[in-house]
PDB file of C-alpha atoms in Angstrom:
ATOM      1  CA  UNK A   1      13.558  21.885  -4.367  1.00  0.00           C
ATOM      2  CA  UNK A   2      14.473  19.001  -2.042  1.00  0.00           C
ATOM      3  CA  UNK A   3      11.938  20.138   0.581  1.00  0.00           C
ATOM      4  CA  UNK A   4       9.152  20.297  -2.036  1.00  0.00           C
ATOM      5  CA  UNK A   5       9.951  16.795  -3.212  1.00  0.00           C
ATOM      6  CA  UNK A   6       9.954  15.585   0.386  1.00  0.00           C
ATOM      7  CA  UNK A   7       6.540  17.188   0.960  1.00  0.00           C
ATOM      8  CA  UNK A   8       5.062  15.513  -2.121  1.00  0.00           C
ATOM      9  CA  UNK A   9       6.681  12.219  -1.077  1.00  0.00           C
ATOM     10  CA  UNK A  10       4.908  12.410   2.287  1.00  0.00           C
ATOM     11  CA  UNK A  11       1.572  13.161   0.585  1.00  0.00           C
ATOM     12  CA  UNK A  12       2.091  10.198  -1.756  1.00  0.00           C
ATOM     13  CA  UNK A  13       2.936   7.921   1.175  1.00  0.00           C
ATOM     14  CA  UNK A  14      -0.166   9.035   3.070  1.00  0.00           C
ATOM     15  CA  UNK A  15      -2.328   8.376   0.007  1.00  0.00           C
ATOM     16  CA  UNK A  16      -0.749   4.980  -0.619  1.00  0.00           C
ATOM     17  CA  UNK A  17      -1.141   3.928   3.002  1.00  0.00           C
ATOM     18  CA  UNK A  18      -4.741   5.121   3.183  1.00  0.00           C
ATOM     19  CA  UNK A  19      -5.556   2.871   0.243  1.00  0.00           C
ATOM     20  CA  UNK A  20      -3.473  -0.030   1.541  1.00  0.00           C
ATOM     21  CA  UNK A  21      -5.351   0.108   4.844  1.00  0.00           C
ATOM     22  CA  UNK A  22      -8.801   0.519   3.268  1.00  0.00           C
ATOM     23  CA  UNK A  23      -8.631  -2.000   0.409  1.00  0.00           C
ATOM     24  CA  UNK A  24      -8.268  -5.133   2.586  1.00  0.00           C
ATOM     25  CA  UNK A  25     -11.144  -3.858   4.738  1.00  0.00           C
ATOM     26  CA  UNK A  26     -13.315  -3.646   1.606  1.00  0.00           C
ATOM     27  CA  UNK A  27     -12.237  -7.199   0.800  1.00  0.00           C
ATOM     28  CA  UNK A  28     -13.414  -8.397   4.229  1.00  0.00           C
ATOM     29  CA  UNK A  29     -16.917  -7.209   3.382  1.00  0.00           C
ATOM     30  CA  UNK A  30     -16.670  -8.371  -0.222  1.00  0.00           C
ATOM     31  CA  UNK A  31     -15.741 -11.884   0.901  1.00  0.00           C
ATOM     32  CA  UNK A  32     -18.927 -11.908   3.017  1.00  0.00           C
ATOM     33  CA  UNK A  33     -21.147 -10.795   0.108  1.00  0.00           C
ATOM     34  CA  UNK A  34     -22.971 -13.241  -2.147  1.00  0.00           C
ATOM     35  CA  UNK A  35     -21.384 -13.670  -5.583  1.00  0.00           C
ATOM     36  CA  UNK A  36     -23.407 -11.782  -8.181  1.00  0.00           C
ATOM     37  CA  UNK A  37     -25.241  -9.655  -5.638  1.00  0.00           C
ATOM     38  CA  UNK A  38     -25.565  -5.895  -6.036  1.00  0.00           C
ATOM     39  CA  UNK A  39     -23.343  -5.547  -2.984  1.00  0.00           C
ATOM     40  CA  UNK A  40     -20.631  -7.744  -4.547  1.00  0.00           C
ATOM     41  CA  UNK A  41     -20.751  -5.810  -7.807  1.00  0.00           C
ATOM     42  CA  UNK A  42     -20.498  -2.511  -5.905  1.00  0.00           C
ATOM     43  CA  UNK A  43     -17.418  -3.775  -4.045  1.00  0.00           C
ATOM     44  CA  UNK A  44     -15.814  -4.686  -7.379  1.00  0.00           C
ATOM     45  CA  UNK A  45     -16.230  -1.113  -8.590  1.00  0.00           C
ATOM     46  CA  UNK A  46     -14.967   0.351  -5.321  1.00  0.00           C
ATOM     47  CA  UNK A  47     -11.913  -1.915  -5.233  1.00  0.00           C
ATOM     48  CA  UNK A  48     -10.995  -1.239  -8.864  1.00  0.00           C
ATOM     49  CA  UNK A  49     -11.360   2.542  -8.527  1.00  0.00           C
ATOM     50  CA  UNK A  50      -9.411   2.635  -5.271  1.00  0.00           C
ATOM     51  CA  UNK A  51      -6.603   0.566  -6.763  1.00  0.00           C
ATOM     52  CA  UNK A  52      -6.343   2.324 -10.126  1.00  0.00           C
ATOM     53  CA  UNK A  53      -7.262   5.838  -9.007  1.00  0.00           C
ATOM     54  CA  UNK A  54      -5.377   6.137  -5.741  1.00  0.00           C
ATOM     55  CA  UNK A  55      -3.222   3.214  -4.647  1.00  0.00           C
ATOM     56  CA  UNK A  56      -1.296   2.528  -7.866  1.00  0.00           C
ATOM     57  CA  UNK A  57      -0.464   6.184  -8.680  1.00  0.00           C
ATOM     58  CA  UNK A  58       0.432   6.888  -5.046  1.00  0.00           C
ATOM     59  CA  UNK A  59       2.777   3.894  -4.909  1.00  0.00           C
ATOM     60  CA  UNK A  60       4.536   4.943  -8.109  1.00  0.00           C
ATOM     61  CA  UNK A  61       4.937   8.517  -6.867  1.00  0.00           C
ATOM     62  CA  UNK A  62       6.142   7.270  -3.476  1.00  0.00           C
ATOM     63  CA  UNK A  63       8.848   5.174  -5.124  1.00  0.00           C
ATOM     64  CA  UNK A  64       9.976   7.815  -7.628  1.00  0.00           C
ATOM     65  CA  UNK A  65      10.180  10.621  -5.096  1.00  0.00           C
ATOM     66  CA  UNK A  66      11.573   8.337  -2.377  1.00  0.00           C
ATOM     67  CA  UNK A  67      14.406   7.115  -4.573  1.00  0.00           C
ATOM     68  CA  UNK A  68      15.227  10.714  -5.483  1.00  0.00           C
ATOM     69  CA  UNK A  69      15.318  11.655  -1.787  1.00  0.00           C
ATOM     70  CA  UNK A  70      17.406   8.577  -0.949  1.00  0.00           C
ATOM     71  CA  UNK A  71      19.951   9.453  -3.601  1.00  0.00           C
ATOM     72  CA  UNK A  72      20.219  13.225  -3.187  1.00  0.00           C
ATOM     73  CA  UNK A  73      19.590  13.368   0.544  1.00  0.00           C
ATOM     74  CA  UNK A  74      21.505  10.361   1.803  1.00  0.00           C
ATOM     75  CA  UNK A  75      23.443   8.910  -1.156  1.00  0.00           C
ATOM     76  CA  UNK A  76      21.748   5.600  -0.288  1.00  0.00           C
ATOM     77  CA  UNK A  77      23.815   5.464   2.930  1.00  0.00           C
ATOM     78  CA  UNK A  78      22.604   4.519   6.389  1.00  0.00           C
ATOM     79  CA  UNK A  79      21.428   1.282   7.901  1.00  0.00           C
ATOM     80  CA  UNK A  80      18.046   2.785   8.727  1.00  0.00           C
ATOM     81  CA  UNK A  81      17.591   3.735   5.050  1.00  0.00           C
ATOM     82  CA  UNK A  82      18.465   0.237   3.849  1.00  0.00           C
ATOM     83  CA  UNK A  83      16.000  -1.258   6.350  1.00  0.00           C
ATOM     84  CA  UNK A  84      13.341   1.233   5.269  1.00  0.00           C
ATOM     85  CA  UNK A  85      13.842   0.415   1.591  1.00  0.00           C
ATOM     86  CA  UNK A  86      13.567  -3.299   2.353  1.00  0.00           C
ATOM     87  CA  UNK A  87      10.296  -2.744   4.227  1.00  0.00           C
ATOM     88  CA  UNK A  88       8.930  -0.560   1.411  1.00  0.00           C
ATOM     89  CA  UNK A  89       9.837  -3.340  -1.004  1.00  0.00           C
ATOM     90  CA  UNK A  90       7.874  -5.782   1.173  1.00  0.00           C
ATOM     91  CA  UNK A  91       4.983  -3.295   1.289  1.00  0.00           C
ATOM     92  CA  UNK A  92       5.095  -3.185  -2.510  1.00  0.00           C
ATOM     93  CA  UNK A  93       4.853  -6.971  -2.507  1.00  0.00           C
ATOM     94  CA  UNK A  94       1.736  -6.735  -0.319  1.00  0.00           C
ATOM     95  CA  UNK A  95       0.427  -4.232  -2.854  1.00  0.00           C
ATOM     96  CA  UNK A  96       0.936  -6.903  -5.523  1.00  0.00           C
ATOM     97  CA  UNK A  97      -0.943  -9.449  -3.400  1.00  0.00           C
ATOM     98  CA  UNK A  98      -3.848  -7.013  -3.104  1.00  0.00           C
ATOM     99  CA  UNK A  99      -3.849  -6.516  -6.892  1.00  0.00           C
ATOM    100  CA  UNK A 100      -4.097 -10.292  -7.275  1.00  0.00           C
ATOM    101  CA  UNK A 101      -7.072 -10.387  -4.904  1.00  0.00           C
ATOM    102  CA  UNK A 102      -8.833  -7.522  -6.691  1.00  0.00           C
ATOM    103  CA  UNK A 103      -8.519  -9.517  -9.928  1.00  0.00           C
ATOM    104  CA  UNK A 104      -9.840 -12.675  -8.238  1.00  0.00           C
ATOM    105  CA  UNK A 105     -12.858 -10.800  -6.859  1.00  0.00           C
ATOM    106  CA  UNK A 106     -13.480  -9.203 -10.279  1.00  0.00           C
ATOM    107  CA  UNK A 107     -13.714 -12.701 -11.784  1.00  0.00           C
ATOM    108  CA  UNK A 108     -15.767 -14.068  -8.849  1.00  0.00           C
ATOM    109  CA  UNK A 109     -12.900 -16.436  -8.037  1.00  0.00           C
ATOM    110  CA  UNK A 110     -11.994 -15.346  -4.508  1.00  0.00           C
ATOM    111  CA  UNK A 111     -10.946 -18.333  -2.389  1.00  0.00           C
ATOM    112  CA  UNK A 112      -9.978 -16.431   0.773  1.00  0.00           C
ATOM    113  CA  UNK A 113     -12.050 -15.944   3.917  1.00  0.00           C
ATOM    114  CA  UNK A 114     -12.985 -12.648   5.565  1.00  0.00           C
ATOM    115  CA  UNK A 115     -10.616 -13.645   8.411  1.00  0.00           C
ATOM    116  CA  UNK A 116      -7.698 -13.849   5.938  1.00  0.00           C
ATOM    117  CA  UNK A 117      -8.405 -10.283   4.785  1.00  0.00           C
ATOM    118  CA  UNK A 118      -8.705  -9.074   8.396  1.00  0.00           C
ATOM    119  CA  UNK A 119      -5.216 -10.435   9.076  1.00  0.00           C
ATOM    120  CA  UNK A 120      -3.859  -9.101   5.764  1.00  0.00           C
ATOM    121  CA  UNK A 121      -5.258  -5.689   6.720  1.00  0.00           C
ATOM    122  CA  UNK A 122      -2.822  -5.514   9.652  1.00  0.00           C
ATOM    123  CA  UNK A 123       0.355  -6.119   7.628  1.00  0.00           C
ATOM    124  CA  UNK A 124       0.562  -2.647   5.996  1.00  0.00           C
ATOM    125  CA  UNK A 125      -0.159  -1.028   9.372  1.00  0.00           C
ATOM    126  CA  UNK A 126       2.715  -2.864  11.055  1.00  0.00           C
ATOM    127  CA  UNK A 127       5.077  -2.094   8.169  1.00  0.00           C
ATOM    128  CA  UNK A 128       4.051   1.571   8.260  1.00  0.00           C
ATOM    129  CA  UNK A 129       4.739   1.752  11.999  1.00  0.00           C
ATOM    130  CA  UNK A 130       8.255   0.346  11.641  1.00  0.00           C
ATOM    131  CA  UNK A 131       9.025   2.504   8.577  1.00  0.00           C
ATOM    132  CA  UNK A 132       7.962   5.695  10.362  1.00  0.00           C
ATOM    133  CA  UNK A 133      10.115   4.793  13.384  1.00  0.00           C
ATOM    134  CA  UNK A 134      13.100   4.165  11.086  1.00  0.00           C
ATOM    135  CA  UNK A 135      12.643   7.519   9.327  1.00  0.00           C
ATOM    136  CA  UNK A 136      12.093   9.627  12.447  1.00  0.00           C
ATOM    137  CA  UNK A 137      14.400   7.920  14.966  1.00  0.00           C
ATOM    138  CA  UNK A 138      17.086   6.628  12.556  1.00  0.00           C
ATOM    139  CA  UNK A 139      18.162   4.047  15.143  1.00  0.00           C
ATOM    140  CA  UNK A 140      21.139   2.783  13.112  1.00  0.00           C
TER     141      UNK A 140
END
């Protein structure tokens, strides 16, 4: 059963990361669109559906299955695992920031520039890189 849970955990992580990498990119374009335009309204729909249909469920599944694997596979032991959990917690915080921005866009109250979203788009990628190295290499 452990291997099945690990497989579904990996699928959930891939889904979560795909959304976390795509959503800020949508926000770059949304920030460039005129408020009230058809383009802006389309981005609102895309952002909401991506968040509610993919990113949120994938994050929840990632956490549930990941905690199970951490407990039954490693008994929450290992420096690499503690570092990974900290980075996933930070990634979850970035998720929360993105939720806040989706709400701001939905209310036409975005105050951030396209450049801000371009920079924000890189944060999940960097976190993902370090997390994958921790999981595969287990350096400590």
